[in-house]
Amino acid sequence: MEQFHNIGLIGRLGSPQVIDTVRRLSRYLQQQGLNPILEESIASVMPGHNQQVAALKAMGEVADLAVVIGGDGSLLGAARAIARHGVPVVGVNRGRLGFLTDISPDDIEDKIADVLAGHYTSESRFLLGAQVHRKGEVVGEGVGLNDVILHPGKSTRMIALDLYIDGQFVYHQRSDGLIISTPTGSTAYALSGGGPIMHPKLDALVIVPMFPHTLSSRPIVVDGNSELKIVISEQNPTYPHISCDGQTHIHCAPGDAITIRKRPHKLRLIHPLSYNFYDTCRTKLGWATGQGG
């Protein structure tokens, strides 16, 4: 069984409830003889805490376990910083129920105690890397746990693009852009674009066109190890953007090529033993709860 001693606490700023939960969890961990480590931005709004502090990008080097208090967006940011270190991450929800942050703050001590005792399930979630190439040079790159999205930015005009999968031409398209989503992201923005829900254990990507000019353009599910390339038309009149998890933004230009592929390091996501993906879907997406009869 893994021994967790140095516990990183990462919280979403701007929420008194998050601060309260961080304080409560920090006290509990100290009572258990463990070492809470506060992420520096949350530590800055907790005067007099007397705890070890670490920058988010360094948290994976000093923590054995990271606890993210906030919503799924908070966990996405932490995941991109921590995944390469192999440190497991557990999410405590302080907003609406999350697909990633699934521990309720009301029973945080009991659930964290279970995790510390080795009573949990662990999943691997892969991330995507995106690189923007201009005239053979890399001019921008980003990482996403949910998705990589090509979108118009502030423009309202369609984007003309070519899509290649593993070097094979797929189509020329005029649309508002493309969503390239992991299974983790399939219940996020890709879902609102008409994409399918993919179980988190799948090794696959889904490509979802955003308001395509032709109704025959449909989501495509491909192998998770595929290399995707999107080429923006030289004649495209606007300068679209690439967004990773809606948090990292890269400006593109006509003629740019964007390559998207799986990153080598995966996020280790921990859930309580009571976690059930379909139960979360029922709650989050409002599915019927009756069992027939």
Coordinates of C-alpha atoms in Angstrom, one line a residue:
M1 CA 0.0 0.0 0.0
E2 CA 1.2 3.5 -0.8
Q3 CA 2.2 5.6 2.1
F4 CA 1.1 9.3 1.8
H5 CA 2.8 11.7 4.2
N6 CA 3.3 14.9 2.3
I7 CA -0.1 16.0 1.2
G8 CA -0.4 18.9 -1.3
L9 CA -3.4 21.1 -0.9
I10 CA -4.5 23.1 -4.0
G11 CA -7.5 25.3 -3.8
R12 CA -9.5 27.6 -6.1
L13 CA -9.1 31.3 -5.3
G14 CA -12.0 33.6 -4.7
S15 CA -14.1 31.2 -2.7
P16 CA -14.4 31.5 1.2
Q17 CA -15.8 28.0 1.2
V18 CA -12.6 26.7 -0.4
I19 CA -10.5 28.4 2.2
D20 CA -12.6 27.0 5.0
T21 CA -12.2 23.5 3.5
V22 CA -8.4 23.9 3.1
R23 CA -8.1 25.0 6.7
R24 CA -10.2 22.1 7.9
L25 CA -8.3 19.5 5.9
S26 CA -5.0 21.0 6.9
R27 CA -5.9 20.7 10.6
Y28 CA -7.1 17.2 10.1
L29 CA -3.9 16.1 8.4
Q30 CA -1.8 17.6 11.1
Q31 CA -3.8 15.7 13.7
Q32 CA -3.0 12.5 11.8
G33 CA 0.8 13.3 12.0
L34 CA 1.0 14.2 8.3
N35 CA 2.5 17.1 6.6
P36 CA 0.1 19.4 4.6
I37 CA 1.8 21.5 1.9
L38 CA -0.1 24.6 0.7
E39 CA 0.0 25.7 -2.9
E40 CA 1.5 29.2 -2.8
S41 CA -1.6 31.1 -4.2
I42 CA -3.9 29.6 -1.6
A43 CA -1.3 30.1 1.1
S44 CA -1.2 33.8 0.2
V45 CA -4.8 34.3 1.4
M46 CA -4.4 32.3 4.6
P47 CA -2.2 34.5 6.8
G48 CA -0.7 32.8 9.9
H49 CA -1.0 29.3 8.5
N50 CA 2.6 28.2 9.5
Q51 CA 2.6 25.5 6.8
Q52 CA 5.0 24.4 4.2
V53 CA 4.3 26.2 0.9
A54 CA 5.1 25.1 -2.7
A55 CA 4.5 26.6 -6.1
L56 CA 2.0 24.5 -8.2
K57 CA 4.7 23.6 -10.7
A58 CA 6.8 22.2 -7.9
M59 CA 4.0 20.4 -6.0
G60 CA 4.6 17.2 -7.9
E61 CA 8.2 17.1 -6.6
V62 CA 7.4 17.5 -2.9
A63 CA 4.0 15.9 -2.4
D64 CA 3.1 12.2 -2.3
L65 CA -0.6 13.0 -2.9
A66 CA -2.3 16.2 -4.1
V67 CA -5.8 17.2 -2.9
V68 CA -7.6 19.7 -5.1
I69 CA -10.4 21.7 -3.5
G70 CA -12.7 23.5 -6.0
G71 CA -14.3 22.3 -9.2
D72 CA -13.3 20.4 -12.2
G73 CA -11.6 23.5 -13.6
S74 CA -9.3 23.6 -10.6
L75 CA -8.4 20.0 -11.1
L76 CA -7.6 20.5 -14.8
G77 CA -5.0 23.1 -14.0
A78 CA -3.4 21.0 -11.3
A79 CA -3.4 17.9 -13.5
R80 CA -1.4 19.7 -16.2
A81 CA 1.3 20.7 -13.6
I82 CA 1.4 17.4 -11.7
A83 CA 0.8 14.6 -14.1
R84 CA 4.4 14.2 -15.2
H85 CA 5.5 13.5 -11.7
G86 CA 3.1 10.6 -11.2
V87 CA 1.7 12.0 -8.0
P88 CA -1.9 10.8 -7.5
V89 CA -4.6 13.5 -7.4
V90 CA -8.0 13.5 -5.5
G91 CA -10.7 16.1 -6.0
V92 CA -12.9 17.7 -3.3
N93 CA -15.9 19.4 -4.8
R94 CA -16.7 23.0 -3.7
G95 CA -19.0 23.9 -6.6
R96 CA -21.4 21.9 -8.6
L97 CA -20.8 18.1 -8.5
G98 CA -17.8 17.4 -10.7
F99 CA -16.8 14.5 -12.9
L100 CA -13.3 14.8 -11.5
T101 CA -13.9 16.4 -8.1
D102 CA -16.2 13.9 -6.5
I103 CA -15.6 14.0 -2.8
S104 CA -18.2 16.1 -0.9
P105 CA -16.7 18.6 1.6
D106 CA -19.3 17.4 4.2
D107 CA -17.5 14.1 4.6
I108 CA -14.0 15.1 3.7
E109 CA -12.3 13.7 6.8
D110 CA -13.9 10.2 6.3
K111 CA -13.1 10.1 2.6
I112 CA -9.6 11.3 3.0
A113 CA -9.1 8.8 5.9
D114 CA -10.2 6.1 3.5
V115 CA -7.7 7.2 0.9
L116 CA -4.9 7.4 3.4
A117 CA -5.7 3.9 4.5
G118 CA -5.5 2.6 1.0
H119 CA -9.3 2.3 0.4
Y120 CA -9.7 3.9 -3.0
T121 CA -9.8 3.2 -6.7
S122 CA -7.1 4.6 -9.1
E123 CA -7.5 5.6 -12.7
S124 CA -5.0 6.7 -15.4
R125 CA -6.2 9.6 -17.6
F126 CA -4.1 10.6 -20.5
L127 CA -3.4 14.2 -21.6
L128 CA -3.1 15.8 -25.0
G129 CA -0.3 17.9 -26.2
A130 CA -0.8 20.5 -29.0
Q131 CA 1.9 22.3 -31.0
V132 CA 1.4 25.1 -33.4
H133 CA 3.9 25.2 -36.3
R134 CA 4.5 28.2 -38.5
K135 CA 6.9 27.9 -41.5
G136 CA 8.6 24.9 -39.8
E137 CA 9.0 26.6 -36.4
V138 CA 7.0 25.8 -33.2
V139 CA 5.4 29.1 -32.2
G140 CA 3.2 27.8 -29.4
E141 CA 2.3 24.7 -27.4
G142 CA -0.1 23.6 -24.7
V143 CA -1.4 20.6 -22.8
G144 CA -5.0 19.6 -22.0
L145 CA -6.6 16.8 -19.9
N146 CA -10.0 17.5 -21.4
D147 CA -9.5 18.9 -24.8
V148 CA -7.7 20.9 -27.5
I149 CA -10.0 23.3 -29.3
L150 CA -9.5 25.3 -32.5
H151 CA -12.0 28.2 -32.4
P152 CA -12.4 31.6 -34.1
G153 CA -11.5 33.7 -31.0
K154 CA -13.3 37.1 -31.2
S155 CA -14.1 36.6 -34.9
T156 CA -17.5 35.4 -36.0
R157 CA -16.3 34.0 -39.3
M158 CA -15.8 30.3 -40.2
I159 CA -12.4 28.7 -40.3
A160 CA -11.3 26.9 -43.4
L161 CA -9.1 23.9 -42.4
D162 CA -7.8 20.5 -43.5
L163 CA -7.7 17.6 -41.1
Y164 CA -5.1 14.7 -41.3
I165 CA -5.1 11.6 -39.1
D166 CA -1.8 9.7 -38.9
G167 CA -0.7 11.4 -42.1
Q168 CA -3.9 10.5 -44.0
F169 CA -6.1 13.3 -45.4
V170 CA -9.6 13.2 -43.8
Y171 CA -11.4 16.3 -45.1
H172 CA -11.4 19.9 -45.9
Q173 CA -13.9 21.7 -43.7
R174 CA -15.4 25.1 -43.1
S175 CA -16.7 25.4 -39.6
D176 CA -16.4 27.4 -36.3
G177 CA -13.6 25.0 -35.5
L178 CA -12.8 21.5 -34.1
I179 CA -12.9 20.0 -30.6
I180 CA -10.3 17.3 -30.0
S181 CA -11.3 15.6 -26.8
T182 CA -10.0 12.8 -24.5
P183 CA -12.5 10.5 -22.8
T184 CA -12.1 12.7 -19.7
G185 CA -13.2 15.7 -21.8
S186 CA -16.1 13.9 -23.6
T187 CA -18.5 15.0 -20.8
A188 CA -17.3 18.6 -21.1
Y189 CA -17.4 21.0 -24.0
A190 CA -17.3 18.2 -26.6
L191 CA -20.7 16.9 -25.2
S192 CA -22.3 20.3 -25.8
G193 CA -21.0 20.2 -29.4
G194 CA -22.8 16.9 -30.0
G195 CA -20.0 14.5 -29.3
P196 CA -20.4 11.1 -27.7
I197 CA -19.9 10.3 -24.0
M198 CA -16.8 8.0 -23.8
H199 CA -16.0 5.9 -20.7
P200 CA -12.8 7.1 -19.0
K201 CA -11.1 3.8 -19.5
L202 CA -11.2 4.1 -23.3
D203 CA -8.0 4.7 -25.2
A204 CA -9.6 7.0 -27.8
L205 CA -10.0 10.5 -29.0
V206 CA -13.1 12.1 -30.4
I207 CA -13.0 14.9 -33.1
V208 CA -16.1 17.1 -32.9
P209 CA -16.8 19.7 -35.6
M210 CA -18.2 23.0 -34.3
F211 CA -21.1 24.2 -36.4
P212 CA -19.8 22.7 -39.7
H213 CA -20.9 24.2 -43.0
T214 CA -22.1 20.7 -44.1
L215 CA -24.5 18.6 -42.1
S216 CA -22.7 15.4 -43.0
S217 CA -19.7 16.4 -40.8
R218 CA -20.1 14.2 -37.7
P219 CA -17.9 13.4 -34.7
I220 CA -15.2 10.8 -35.4
V221 CA -13.8 8.5 -32.7
V222 CA -10.2 7.4 -33.4
D223 CA -7.4 5.5 -31.6
G224 CA -5.9 7.3 -28.7
N225 CA -2.4 7.0 -30.1
S226 CA -3.4 8.8 -33.4
E227 CA -1.5 11.9 -34.4
L228 CA -3.8 14.6 -35.6
K229 CA -2.8 17.5 -37.8
I230 CA -5.0 20.5 -38.5
V231 CA -3.8 22.9 -41.3
I232 CA -5.5 26.3 -41.4
S233 CA -6.0 27.4 -45.0
E234 CA -3.6 30.0 -46.3
Q235 CA -6.7 31.9 -47.6
N236 CA -8.4 31.9 -44.2
P237 CA -9.3 35.6 -43.6
T238 CA -9.1 35.4 -39.8
Y239 CA -6.6 34.4 -37.1
P240 CA -8.1 31.6 -35.0
H241 CA -7.0 30.4 -31.5
I242 CA -6.1 27.1 -29.9
S243 CA -7.3 26.5 -26.4
C244 CA -6.3 23.7 -24.1
D245 CA -8.9 22.9 -21.4
G246 CA -10.2 26.5 -22.0
Q247 CA -7.3 27.7 -19.8
T248 CA -4.2 27.9 -22.2
H249 CA -4.6 30.0 -25.3
I250 CA -2.4 30.1 -28.5
H251 CA -2.9 32.6 -31.4
C252 CA -2.8 31.0 -34.8
A253 CA -2.4 32.4 -38.3
P254 CA -3.5 31.3 -41.9
G255 CA -1.2 28.5 -43.0
D256 CA -0.3 27.3 -39.5
A257 CA -0.3 23.5 -38.8
I258 CA -1.4 22.2 -35.4
T259 CA -0.3 18.8 -34.3
I260 CA -2.1 17.0 -31.5
R261 CA -1.0 13.8 -29.9
K262 CA -1.1 12.0 -26.6
R263 CA 1.4 13.0 -23.9
P264 CA 3.7 10.4 -22.4
H265 CA 2.7 11.1 -18.8
K266 CA -0.7 10.2 -17.4
L267 CA -2.7 11.7 -14.6
R268 CA -3.3 9.3 -11.7
L269 CA -6.8 10.1 -10.5
I270 CA -8.0 8.7 -7.2
H271 CA -11.7 8.1 -6.3
P272 CA -13.4 6.9 -3.1
L273 CA -14.5 3.3 -3.4
S274 CA -18.1 4.5 -3.7
Y275 CA -17.3 6.3 -7.0
N276 CA -19.4 5.3 -10.0
F277 CA -19.0 7.0 -13.4
Y278 CA -22.6 6.2 -14.4
D279 CA -24.0 7.5 -11.1
T280 CA -22.1 10.8 -11.8
C281 CA -23.5 10.9 -15.3
R282 CA -27.1 10.5 -13.9
T283 CA -26.6 13.3 -11.4
K284 CA -24.7 15.7 -13.6
L285 CA -26.6 15.1 -16.8
G286 CA -30.1 14.6 -15.3
W287 CA -30.6 11.1 -16.6
A288 CA -33.7 9.3 -15.3
T289 CA -33.1 7.4 -12.1
G290 CA -36.0 4.9 -12.3
Q291 CA -35.2 1.2 -12.9
G292 CA -38.3 0.2 -14.7
G293 CA -40.9 -2.2 -13.4

